Amino acid sequence: GAGVSQTPSNKVTEKGKYVELRCDPISGHTALYWYRQSLGQGPEFLIYFQGTGAADDSGLPNDRFFAVRPEGSVSTLKIQRTERGDSAMYLCASMASGGNTGELFFGEGSRLTVL
Amino acid sequence: AQSVAQPEDQVNVAEGNPLTVKCTYSVSGNPYLFWYVQYPNRGLQFLLKYITGDNLVKGSYGFEAEFNKSQTSFHLKKPSALVSDSALYFCAVSPELDSWGKLQFGAGTQVVVTP
């Protein structure tokens, strides 16, 4: 597609439920990033994929968070046993040519609300 | 560890006047610095980056930023602000030369340009 697409744009769930957030990067972009942005704060790095593999998952807050990118394109961020503190905007971004061009292309985000 | 600080939560400027958004950084090695902008209901957009070379970096939409190593600053500037520049601006730093998408963002500065 023309840009990074994220679905759903809004997700409301109950505490303890399982959630999946999807990211479709710009075609041909090999690097894909997930960030989390809480209200009034800047985005925080979660995980980075180079192709199919997670090159750096140091930002994942705990083992309830997991992400996959099985075919090197679409990625899914998975959150188990959601907690109210997981409520945030989840941003996906992609970058061309192996991740060293310096410009991230962001999607509009998926807003997660855990009740 | 690396970090960026944006000392102003909000900057107000009249249309046509110069705009400056401040950013200071702290890194243990060479700084790789970025500015992103977030318009309402839009994804984050890349404005410019400093990797090496000239201290004055020119970017999108008429913005530029000046890298000052002695003051550890990377202020964003525009000579003549437009109402359409009203948005949330983020300064960011990358800790690694080979991972420019893994960014540490500041908290953001809201720019309000009045007609």
Short mmCIF file of C-alpha atoms in Angstrom, two decimals, chain B residues 19-113:
data_model
loop_
_atom_site.label_atom_id
_atom_site.label_comp_id
_atom_site.label_asym_id
_atom_site.label_seq_id
_atom_site.Cartn_x
_atom_site.Cartn_y
_atom_site.Cartn_z
CA LEU B 19 9.75 29.32 15.37
CA THR B 20 12.21 27.49 17.60
CA VAL B 21 11.59 24.19 19.37
CA LYS B 22 14.29 23.23 21.83
CA CYS B 23 15.94 19.86 22.33
CA THR B 24 18.93 18.79 24.38
CA TYR B 25 20.47 15.35 24.36
CA SER B 26 22.63 13.08 26.41
CA VAL B 27 24.52 10.22 24.77
CA SER B 28 27.59 8.20 25.61
CA GLY B 29 28.93 8.13 22.06
CA ASN B 30 28.20 9.91 18.81
CA PRO B 31 24.73 11.44 18.68
CA TYR B 32 22.32 10.47 15.92
CA LEU B 33 19.49 12.96 16.23
CA PHE B 34 16.05 13.23 14.64
CA TRP B 35 12.96 15.41 14.56
CA TYR B 36 9.48 14.03 13.92
CA VAL B 37 6.15 15.85 13.74
CA GLN B 38 2.69 14.55 14.64
CA TYR B 39 -0.28 16.34 13.11
CA PRO B 40 -3.74 15.75 14.60
CA ASN B 41 -5.14 12.36 13.57
CA ARG B 42 -2.05 11.64 11.50
CA GLY B 43 0.92 9.37 12.00
CA LEU B 44 4.33 10.67 13.01
CA GLN B 45 6.26 12.14 10.10
CA PHE B 46 10.01 12.43 9.69
CA LEU B 47 11.33 16.00 9.40
CA LEU B 48 15.12 15.72 9.44
CA LYS B 49 18.12 13.99 10.92
CA TYR B 50 21.70 14.69 11.95
CA ILE B 51 24.21 11.90 11.55
CA THR B 52 27.45 13.66 10.74
CA GLY B 53 28.74 16.57 8.70
CA ASP B 54 27.31 20.08 8.61
CA ASN B 55 25.86 21.28 11.88
CA LEU B 56 22.91 22.90 10.09
CA VAL B 57 20.54 20.29 8.75
CA LYS B 58 17.71 21.15 6.38
CA GLY B 59 14.54 19.11 6.31
CA SER B 60 10.96 18.97 5.14
CA TYR B 61 8.42 21.84 5.10
CA GLY B 62 11.10 24.53 5.45
CA PHE B 63 12.37 23.29 8.81
CA GLU B 64 16.02 23.15 9.79
CA ALA B 65 17.91 22.14 12.91
CA GLU B 66 21.24 23.16 14.32
CA PHE B 67 23.47 20.62 15.98
CA ASN B 68 25.57 22.15 18.76
CA LYS B 69 27.98 19.70 20.31
CA SER B 70 29.25 22.00 23.06
CA GLN B 71 25.72 22.73 24.25
CA THR B 72 24.45 19.21 23.47
CA SER B 73 21.50 20.73 21.69
CA PHE B 74 19.59 20.09 18.49
CA HIS B 75 17.02 22.87 18.24
CA LEU B 76 14.43 22.84 15.46
CA LYS B 77 13.87 26.12 13.63
CA LYS B 78 11.72 27.67 10.97
CA PRO B 79 12.26 31.28 9.86
CA SER B 80 8.58 32.06 9.28
CA ALA B 81 5.91 29.92 10.94
CA LEU B 82 2.61 28.99 9.30
CA VAL B 83 -0.69 28.18 10.99
CA SER B 84 -0.39 24.76 9.38
CA ASP B 85 2.80 24.14 11.41
CA SER B 86 0.66 23.74 14.52
CA ALA B 87 1.40 20.20 15.65
CA LEU B 88 3.26 18.08 18.20
CA TYR B 89 7.00 17.92 17.63
CA PHE B 90 9.30 15.19 18.91
CA CYS B 91 13.06 15.15 19.18
CA ALA B 92 14.67 11.72 19.21
CA VAL B 93 18.08 10.10 19.51
CA SER B 94 19.35 6.78 18.24
CA PRO B 95 21.94 4.96 20.30
CA GLU B 96 23.38 2.90 17.50
CA LEU B 97 24.69 3.67 14.05
CA ASP B 98 23.19 0.49 12.64
CA SER B 99 19.75 0.86 14.20
CA TRP B 100 18.41 4.29 13.36
CA GLY B 101 14.84 3.18 13.78
CA LYS B 102 15.30 2.33 17.44
CA LEU B 103 14.74 5.78 18.85
CA GLN B 104 14.54 7.36 22.27
CA PHE B 105 11.92 10.10 21.95
CA GLY B 106 11.46 13.21 24.02
CA ALA B 107 8.09 13.99 25.57
CA GLY B 108 7.14 16.31 22.76
CA THR B 109 6.47 20.02 22.34
CA GLN B 110 3.09 21.28 21.22
CA VAL B 111 3.47 24.15 18.75
CA VAL B 112 0.58 26.56 18.38
CA VAL B 113 0.80 29.09 15.56
#
